[in-house]
Amino acid sequence: DAGVIQSPRHEVTEMGQEVTLRCKPISGHNSLFWYRQTMMRGLELLIYFNNNVPIDDSGMPEDRFSAKMPNASFSTLKIQPSEPRDSAVYFCASWAGTESNEQFFGPGTRLTVL
Amino acid sequence: QKEVEQDPGPLSVPEGAIVSLNCTYSNSAFQYFMWYRQYSRKGPELLMYTYSSGNKEDGRFTAQVDKSSKYISLFIRDSQPSDSATYLCAMAKIQGAQKLVFGQGTRLTINP
């Protein structure tokens, strides 16, 4: 199994541009999580999905952020318009369900907004 | 105040030393406690998982939970340079891995 796949691995963009981050969870996992990691705030949960349905988006910082999961094998996190304070590493993680204790993380997307 | 507090370090110790990493938390509803290890430029990976109070040992690693004090620890014996990483504590209220709350992470360096 290839694990959780994220793309791009690095993204550099200018303030005001739209950014789309992509995630492919582990096949068979029915929960998907988006996190943001910064030095100041650590690892924060932004949103998570169960069976492609958003369950809790209370961590999404503002309306500029949106996430979708159109099917079991793909999710996107979009920032529009992007701002310098959005610079962070964004992780996607997937979970197999109540039989498992572990969330499996992808390698992350390092976003820099100039 | 954050639900989970963790000293971000950095912590630097010589090879072979015993390392103690700690987290405190404020929400008594947390029942499940985890330690994740994150190498540089990688995603976190689960290292240890414990339920409620007590100790759990896995090789050189021991996880300890004291719910009465709302305090958890990770001990690394005979530390190796390959243990150099950021260690994040994480907690959950219900069984399984949903809705984890993470500490800020402690950056650990083991010097040869």
PDB file of C-alpha atoms in Angstrom:
ATOM      1  CA  ASP A   1       0.000   0.000   0.000  1.00  0.00           C
ATOM      2  CA  ALA A   2       1.342   3.414  -0.949  1.00  0.00           C
ATOM      3  CA  GLY A   3      -0.009   5.081   2.145  1.00  0.00           C
ATOM      4  CA  VAL A   4      -1.727   8.456   2.143  1.00  0.00           C
ATOM      5  CA  ILE A   5      -0.742  10.453  -0.922  1.00  0.00           C
ATOM      6  CA  GLN A   6      -0.681  14.248  -0.965  1.00  0.00           C
ATOM      7  CA  SER A   7       0.048  16.661  -3.753  1.00  0.00           C
ATOM      8  CA  PRO A   8       1.755  18.939  -4.330  1.00  0.00           C
ATOM      9  CA  ARG A   9       4.544  18.415  -1.794  1.00  0.00           C
ATOM     10  CA  HIS A  10       5.532  22.063  -1.989  1.00  0.00           C
ATOM     11  CA  GLU A  11       3.539  25.081  -3.090  1.00  0.00           C
ATOM     12  CA  VAL A  12       4.722  28.656  -3.318  1.00  0.00           C
ATOM     13  CA  THR A  13       2.132  31.221  -4.286  1.00  0.00           C
ATOM     14  CA  GLU A  14       1.421  34.903  -4.002  1.00  0.00           C
ATOM     15  CA  MET A  15      -1.090  36.470  -1.691  1.00  0.00           C
ATOM     16  CA  GLY A  16      -4.567  36.494  -3.180  1.00  0.00           C
ATOM     17  CA  GLN A  17      -4.096  33.414  -5.329  1.00  0.00           C
ATOM     18  CA  GLU A  18      -6.209  30.289  -5.024  1.00  0.00           C
ATOM     19  CA  VAL A  19      -4.481  27.214  -3.624  1.00  0.00           C
ATOM     20  CA  THR A  20      -5.772  23.646  -3.922  1.00  0.00           C
ATOM     21  CA  LEU A  21      -4.246  20.818  -1.930  1.00  0.00           C
ATOM     22  CA  ARG A  22      -5.047  17.214  -2.794  1.00  0.00           C
ATOM     23  CA  CYS A  23      -5.199  13.986  -0.838  1.00  0.00           C
ATOM     24  CA  LYS A  24      -5.729  10.325  -1.639  1.00  0.00           C
ATOM     25  CA  PRO A  25      -6.436   8.279   1.524  1.00  0.00           C
ATOM     26  CA  ILE A  26      -5.479   4.665   2.070  1.00  0.00           C
ATOM     27  CA  SER A  27      -7.877   2.389   0.223  1.00  0.00           C
ATOM     28  CA  GLY A  28     -10.605   1.088   2.511  1.00  0.00           C
ATOM     29  CA  HIS A  29     -10.232   3.829   5.106  1.00  0.00           C
ATOM     30  CA  ASN A  30     -13.554   5.562   5.661  1.00  0.00           C
ATOM     31  CA  SER A  31     -12.396   8.638   7.582  1.00  0.00           C
ATOM     32  CA  LEU A  32     -10.211  11.469   6.322  1.00  0.00           C
ATOM     33  CA  PHE A  33      -8.711  14.369   8.246  1.00  0.00           C
ATOM     34  CA  TRP A  34      -7.083  17.639   7.230  1.00  0.00           C
ATOM     35  CA  TYR A  35      -4.559  19.197   9.651  1.00  0.00           C
ATOM     36  CA  ARG A  36      -2.401  22.296   9.624  1.00  0.00           C
ATOM     37  CA  GLN A  37       0.953  22.432  11.401  1.00  0.00           C
ATOM     38  CA  THR A  38       2.867  25.593  12.348  1.00  0.00           C
ATOM     39  CA  MET A  39       5.643  26.270  14.816  1.00  0.00           C
ATOM     40  CA  MET A  40       3.435  28.566  16.845  1.00  0.00           C
ATOM     41  CA  ARG A  41       0.231  26.525  17.012  1.00  0.00           C
ATOM     42  CA  GLY A  42       1.405  22.948  16.479  1.00  0.00           C
ATOM     43  CA  LEU A  43      -0.841  20.425  14.722  1.00  0.00           C
ATOM     44  CA  GLU A  44      -4.451  21.571  14.420  1.00  0.00           C
ATOM     45  CA  LEU A  45      -7.412  19.627  13.056  1.00  0.00           C
ATOM     46  CA  LEU A  46      -9.192  21.627  10.364  1.00  0.00           C
ATOM     47  CA  ILE A  47     -11.944  19.257   9.227  1.00  0.00           C
ATOM     48  CA  TYR A  48     -12.731  15.572   9.047  1.00  0.00           C
ATOM     49  CA  PHE A  49     -14.972  13.374   6.915  1.00  0.00           C
ATOM     50  CA  ASN A  50     -16.672  10.038   7.572  1.00  0.00           C
ATOM     51  CA  ASN A  51     -17.775   8.131   4.480  1.00  0.00           C
ATOM     52  CA  ASN A  52     -17.180  11.268   2.380  1.00  0.00           C
ATOM     53  CA  VAL A  53     -19.473  13.406   4.584  1.00  0.00           C
ATOM     54  CA  PRO A  54     -18.001  16.367   6.519  1.00  0.00           C
ATOM     55  CA  ILE A  55     -18.540  15.692  10.230  1.00  0.00           C
ATOM     56  CA  ASP A  56     -16.713  18.500  11.997  1.00  0.00           C
ATOM     57  CA  ASP A  57     -15.368  21.629  10.331  1.00  0.00           C
ATOM     58  CA  SER A  58     -15.050  23.691  13.498  1.00  0.00           C
ATOM     59  CA  GLY A  59     -11.298  23.951  12.992  1.00  0.00           C
ATOM     60  CA  MET A  60     -11.546  25.629   9.604  1.00  0.00           C
ATOM     61  CA  PRO A  61     -10.137  29.084  10.288  1.00  0.00           C
ATOM     62  CA  GLU A  62     -12.406  31.157   8.081  1.00  0.00           C
ATOM     63  CA  ASP A  63     -14.556  31.180   4.983  1.00  0.00           C
ATOM     64  CA  ARG A  64     -11.504  31.349   2.772  1.00  0.00           C
ATOM     65  CA  PHE A  65     -10.963  27.664   3.537  1.00  0.00           C
ATOM     66  CA  SER A  66     -13.134  24.936   2.055  1.00  0.00           C
ATOM     67  CA  ALA A  67     -12.793  21.158   1.786  1.00  0.00           C
ATOM     68  CA  LYS A  68     -14.517  18.552  -0.313  1.00  0.00           C
ATOM     69  CA  MET A  69     -14.503  14.796  -0.584  1.00  0.00           C
ATOM     70  CA  PRO A  70     -16.337  13.846  -3.781  1.00  0.00           C
ATOM     71  CA  ASN A  71     -15.537  10.147  -3.411  1.00  0.00           C
ATOM     72  CA  ALA A  72     -13.816   7.698  -1.086  1.00  0.00           C
ATOM     73  CA  SER A  73     -10.446   8.068  -2.776  1.00  0.00           C
ATOM     74  CA  PHE A  74     -10.014  11.816  -3.141  1.00  0.00           C
ATOM     75  CA  SER A  75     -10.258  15.006  -1.112  1.00  0.00           C
ATOM     76  CA  THR A  76      -9.281  18.628  -1.662  1.00  0.00           C
ATOM     77  CA  LEU A  77      -8.569  21.544   0.634  1.00  0.00           C
ATOM     78  CA  LYS A  78      -8.913  24.910  -1.042  1.00  0.00           C
ATOM     79  CA  ILE A  79      -7.812  28.327   0.162  1.00  0.00           C
ATOM     80  CA  GLN A  80      -9.196  31.301  -1.707  1.00  0.00           C
ATOM     81  CA  PRO A  81      -7.819  33.922  -1.510  1.00  0.00           C
ATOM     82  CA  SER A  82      -4.605  32.865   0.174  1.00  0.00           C
ATOM     83  CA  GLU A  83      -2.809  35.067   2.715  1.00  0.00           C
ATOM     84  CA  PRO A  84       0.752  34.960   4.123  1.00  0.00           C
ATOM     85  CA  ARG A  85      -0.560  33.725   7.491  1.00  0.00           C
ATOM     86  CA  ASP A  86      -1.805  30.576   5.753  1.00  0.00           C
ATOM     87  CA  SER A  87       1.817  29.486   5.293  1.00  0.00           C
ATOM     88  CA  ALA A  88       2.126  26.132   7.045  1.00  0.00           C
ATOM     89  CA  VAL A  89       2.453  22.420   6.426  1.00  0.00           C
ATOM     90  CA  TYR A  90      -0.909  20.845   5.643  1.00  0.00           C
ATOM     91  CA  PHE A  91      -1.348  17.159   6.417  1.00  0.00           C
ATOM     92  CA  CYS A  92      -4.008  14.739   5.332  1.00  0.00           C
ATOM     93  CA  ALA A  93      -4.617  11.606   7.415  1.00  0.00           C
ATOM     94  CA  SER A  94      -6.893   8.619   7.041  1.00  0.00           C
ATOM     95  CA  TRP A  95      -8.353   6.159   9.530  1.00  0.00           C
ATOM     96  CA  ALA A  96      -9.704   2.662   9.023  1.00  0.00           C
ATOM     97  CA  GLY A  97     -12.490   2.925  11.586  1.00  0.00           C
ATOM     98  CA  THR A  98     -13.175   1.680  15.082  1.00  0.00           C
ATOM     99  CA  GLU A  99     -11.042  -1.424  14.599  1.00  0.00           C
ATOM    100  CA  SER A 100      -7.955   0.769  14.436  1.00  0.00           C
ATOM    101  CA  ASN A 101      -6.310   3.123  16.900  1.00  0.00           C
ATOM    102  CA  GLU A 102      -4.094   4.868  14.381  1.00  0.00           C
ATOM    103  CA  GLN A 103      -4.505   7.747  11.990  1.00  0.00           C
ATOM    104  CA  PHE A 104      -2.112   7.394   9.059  1.00  0.00           C
ATOM    105  CA  PHE A 105      -0.617  10.663   7.912  1.00  0.00           C
ATOM    106  CA  GLY A 106       0.534  11.680   4.474  1.00  0.00           C
ATOM    107  CA  PRO A 107       3.871  13.423   3.876  1.00  0.00           C
ATOM    108  CA  GLY A 108       2.284  16.878   3.959  1.00  0.00           C
ATOM    109  CA  THR A 109       2.156  19.876   1.634  1.00  0.00           C
ATOM    110  CA  ARG A 110       4.439  22.743   2.574  1.00  0.00           C
ATOM    111  CA  LEU A 111       2.616  25.932   1.594  1.00  0.00           C
ATOM    112  CA  THR A 112       4.320  29.296   1.372  1.00  0.00           C
ATOM    113  CA  VAL A 113       2.226  32.357   0.613  1.00  0.00           C
ATOM    114  CA  LEU A 114       4.314  35.399  -0.283  1.00  0.00           C
TER     115      LEU A 114
ATOM    116  CA  GLN B   1      -5.603  27.899  27.594  1.00  0.00           C
ATOM    117  CA  LYS B   2      -4.948  24.930  25.329  1.00  0.00           C
ATOM    118  CA  GLU B   3      -6.551  21.587  26.156  1.00  0.00           C
ATOM    119  CA  VAL B   4      -3.167  19.877  25.835  1.00  0.00           C
ATOM    120  CA  GLU B   5       0.107  21.492  26.848  1.00  0.00           C
ATOM    121  CA  GLN B   6       3.505  20.220  25.753  1.00  0.00           C
ATOM    122  CA  ASP B   7       6.880  21.884  26.103  1.00  0.00           C
ATOM    123  CA  PRO B   8       8.160  22.402  22.551  1.00  0.00           C
ATOM    124  CA  GLY B   9      11.800  22.168  23.626  1.00  0.00           C
ATOM    125  CA  PRO B  10      14.139  21.768  21.889  1.00  0.00           C
ATOM    126  CA  LEU B  11      15.614  18.988  24.007  1.00  0.00           C
ATOM    127  CA  SER B  12      19.150  17.754  23.345  1.00  0.00           C
ATOM    128  CA  VAL B  13      20.675  14.767  25.176  1.00  0.00           C
ATOM    129  CA  PRO B  14      23.686  12.474  24.669  1.00  0.00           C
ATOM    130  CA  GLU B  15      23.309   9.035  23.166  1.00  0.00           C
ATOM    131  CA  GLY B  16      22.382   6.411  25.749  1.00  0.00           C
ATOM    132  CA  ALA B  17      20.574   8.839  28.048  1.00  0.00           C
ATOM    133  CA  ILE B  18      17.074   8.289  29.373  1.00  0.00           C
ATOM    134  CA  VAL B  19      14.654  10.779  27.859  1.00  0.00           C
ATOM    135  CA  SER B  20      11.452  11.932  29.515  1.00  0.00           C
ATOM    136  CA  LEU B  21       8.792  13.715  27.481  1.00  0.00           C
ATOM    137  CA  ASN B  22       5.614  15.027  29.069  1.00  0.00           C
ATOM    138  CA  CYS B  23       2.189  16.491  28.415  1.00  0.00           C
ATOM    139  CA  THR B  24      -0.484  17.901  30.656  1.00  0.00           C
ATOM    140  CA  TYR B  25      -4.130  18.260  29.806  1.00  0.00           C
ATOM    141  CA  SER B  26      -7.167  19.996  31.219  1.00  0.00           C
ATOM    142  CA  ASN B  27     -10.129  17.952  29.964  1.00  0.00           C
ATOM    143  CA  SER B  28     -10.908  14.967  32.209  1.00  0.00           C
ATOM    144  CA  ALA B  29     -12.987  13.444  29.388  1.00  0.00           C
ATOM    145  CA  PHE B  30      -9.843  12.281  27.615  1.00  0.00           C
ATOM    146  CA  GLN B  31      -9.582   8.493  27.929  1.00  0.00           C
ATOM    147  CA  TYR B  32      -7.191   7.482  25.152  1.00  0.00           C
ATOM    148  CA  PHE B  33      -3.628   8.697  24.982  1.00  0.00           C
ATOM    149  CA  MET B  34      -1.131   8.435  22.173  1.00  0.00           C
ATOM    150  CA  TRP B  35       2.391   9.402  21.287  1.00  0.00           C
ATOM    151  CA  TYR B  36       3.244  10.133  17.677  1.00  0.00           C
ATOM    152  CA  ARG B  37       6.773  10.491  16.316  1.00  0.00           C
ATOM    153  CA  GLN B  38       7.488  12.869  13.460  1.00  0.00           C
ATOM    154  CA  TYR B  39      10.769  12.852  11.588  1.00  0.00           C
ATOM    155  CA  SER B  40      11.852  15.998   9.782  1.00  0.00           C
ATOM    156  CA  ARG B  41       9.832  16.671   6.618  1.00  0.00           C
ATOM    157  CA  LYS B  42       7.575  13.662   7.285  1.00  0.00           C
ATOM    158  CA  GLY B  43       4.088  13.080   8.638  1.00  0.00           C
ATOM    159  CA  PRO B  44       3.543  11.889  12.232  1.00  0.00           C
ATOM    160  CA  GLU B  45       3.487   8.128  12.911  1.00  0.00           C
ATOM    161  CA  LEU B  46       1.865   6.401  15.872  1.00  0.00           C
ATOM    162  CA  LEU B  47       4.435   5.236  18.400  1.00  0.00           C
ATOM    163  CA  MET B  48       2.444   4.279  21.510  1.00  0.00           C
ATOM    164  CA  TYR B  49      -1.245   3.961  22.414  1.00  0.00           C
ATOM    165  CA  THR B  50      -2.653   3.625  25.924  1.00  0.00           C
ATOM    166  CA  TYR B  51      -6.079   3.586  27.495  1.00  0.00           C
ATOM    167  CA  SER B  52      -6.810   5.237  30.848  1.00  0.00           C
ATOM    168  CA  SER B  53      -4.188   5.234  33.599  1.00  0.00           C
ATOM    169  CA  GLY B  54      -1.158   2.991  33.830  1.00  0.00           C
ATOM    170  CA  ASN B  55       2.016   2.065  32.024  1.00  0.00           C
ATOM    171  CA  LYS B  56       2.690   0.455  28.674  1.00  0.00           C
ATOM    172  CA  GLU B  57       6.083  -0.720  27.506  1.00  0.00           C
ATOM    173  CA  ASP B  58       7.302  -1.416  23.988  1.00  0.00           C
ATOM    174  CA  GLY B  59      10.989  -2.110  23.681  1.00  0.00           C
ATOM    175  CA  ARG B  60      12.916   0.976  24.749  1.00  0.00           C
ATOM    176  CA  PHE B  61       9.735   3.039  25.017  1.00  0.00           C
ATOM    177  CA  THR B  62       7.418   3.342  28.016  1.00  0.00           C
ATOM    178  CA  ALA B  63       4.207   5.359  28.043  1.00  0.00           C
ATOM    179  CA  GLN B  64       2.763   6.403  31.376  1.00  0.00           C
ATOM    180  CA  VAL B  65      -0.629   7.944  32.113  1.00  0.00           C
ATOM    181  CA  ASP B  66      -1.680   9.534  35.398  1.00  0.00           C
ATOM    182  CA  LYS B  67      -5.280  10.602  34.995  1.00  0.00           C
ATOM    183  CA  SER B  68      -5.536  11.919  38.549  1.00  0.00           C
ATOM    184  CA  SER B  69      -2.859  14.481  37.727  1.00  0.00           C
ATOM    185  CA  LYS B  70      -3.868  14.857  34.061  1.00  0.00           C
ATOM    186  CA  TYR B  71      -0.282  14.094  33.105  1.00  0.00           C
ATOM    187  CA  ILE B  72       1.211  11.715  30.557  1.00  0.00           C
ATOM    188  CA  SER B  73       4.815  10.795  29.897  1.00  0.00           C
ATOM    189  CA  LEU B  74       6.931   8.988  27.345  1.00  0.00           C
ATOM    190  CA  PHE B  75      10.260   7.536  28.457  1.00  0.00           C
ATOM    191  CA  ILE B  76      12.962   6.484  26.016  1.00  0.00           C
ATOM    192  CA  ARG B  77      15.698   4.250  27.417  1.00  0.00           C
ATOM    193  CA  ASP B  78      19.140   3.880  25.837  1.00  0.00           C
ATOM    194  CA  SER B  79      18.357   6.711  23.433  1.00  0.00           C
ATOM    195  CA  GLN B  80      19.803   6.472  19.928  1.00  0.00           C
ATOM    196  CA  PRO B  81      20.542   9.146  17.294  1.00  0.00           C
ATOM    197  CA  SER B  82      17.740   7.570  15.232  1.00  0.00           C
ATOM    198  CA  ASP B  83      15.308   8.660  17.981  1.00  0.00           C
ATOM    199  CA  SER B  84      15.930  12.286  17.006  1.00  0.00           C
ATOM    200  CA  ALA B  85      12.517  13.559  15.966  1.00  0.00           C
ATOM    201  CA  THR B  86       9.573  15.607  17.179  1.00  0.00           C
ATOM    202  CA  TYR B  87       7.326  13.751  19.607  1.00  0.00           C
ATOM    203  CA  LEU B  88       3.669  14.744  19.788  1.00  0.00           C
ATOM    204  CA  CYS B  89       1.242  13.631  22.431  1.00  0.00           C
ATOM    205  CA  ALA B  90      -2.373  13.186  21.350  1.00  0.00           C
ATOM    206  CA  MET B  91      -5.599  12.472  23.186  1.00  0.00           C
ATOM    207  CA  ALA B  92      -9.131  11.379  22.412  1.00  0.00           C
ATOM    208  CA  LYS B  93     -12.389  11.151  24.317  1.00  0.00           C
ATOM    209  CA  ILE B  94     -13.762   8.104  22.558  1.00  0.00           C
ATOM    210  CA  GLN B  95     -12.273   4.848  21.361  1.00  0.00           C
ATOM    211  CA  GLY B  96     -10.640   4.959  18.016  1.00  0.00           C
ATOM    212  CA  ALA B  97      -8.704   7.709  16.364  1.00  0.00           C
ATOM    213  CA  GLN B  98     -11.304  10.317  15.555  1.00  0.00           C
ATOM    214  CA  LYS B  99     -10.988  13.889  16.776  1.00  0.00           C
ATOM    215  CA  LEU B 100      -7.515  13.753  18.221  1.00  0.00           C
ATOM    216  CA  VAL B 101      -6.198  16.751  20.142  1.00  0.00           C
ATOM    217  CA  PHE B 102      -2.448  17.117  19.772  1.00  0.00           C
ATOM    218  CA  GLY B 103       0.184  18.756  21.915  1.00  0.00           C
ATOM    219  CA  GLN B 104       2.530  21.181  20.233  1.00  0.00           C
ATOM    220  CA  GLY B 105       5.292  18.573  19.998  1.00  0.00           C
ATOM    221  CA  THR B 106       8.747  18.379  21.588  1.00  0.00           C
ATOM    222  CA  ARG B 107      11.753  18.443  19.275  1.00  0.00           C
ATOM    223  CA  LEU B 108      14.319  15.922  20.506  1.00  0.00           C
ATOM    224  CA  THR B 109      17.932  15.560  19.373  1.00  0.00           C
ATOM    225  CA  ILE B 110      20.121  12.639  20.483  1.00  0.00           C
ATOM    226  CA  ASN B 111      23.802  13.518  20.104  1.00  0.00           C
ATOM    227  CA  PRO B 112      26.258  10.697  19.229  1.00  0.00           C
TER     228      PRO B 112
END
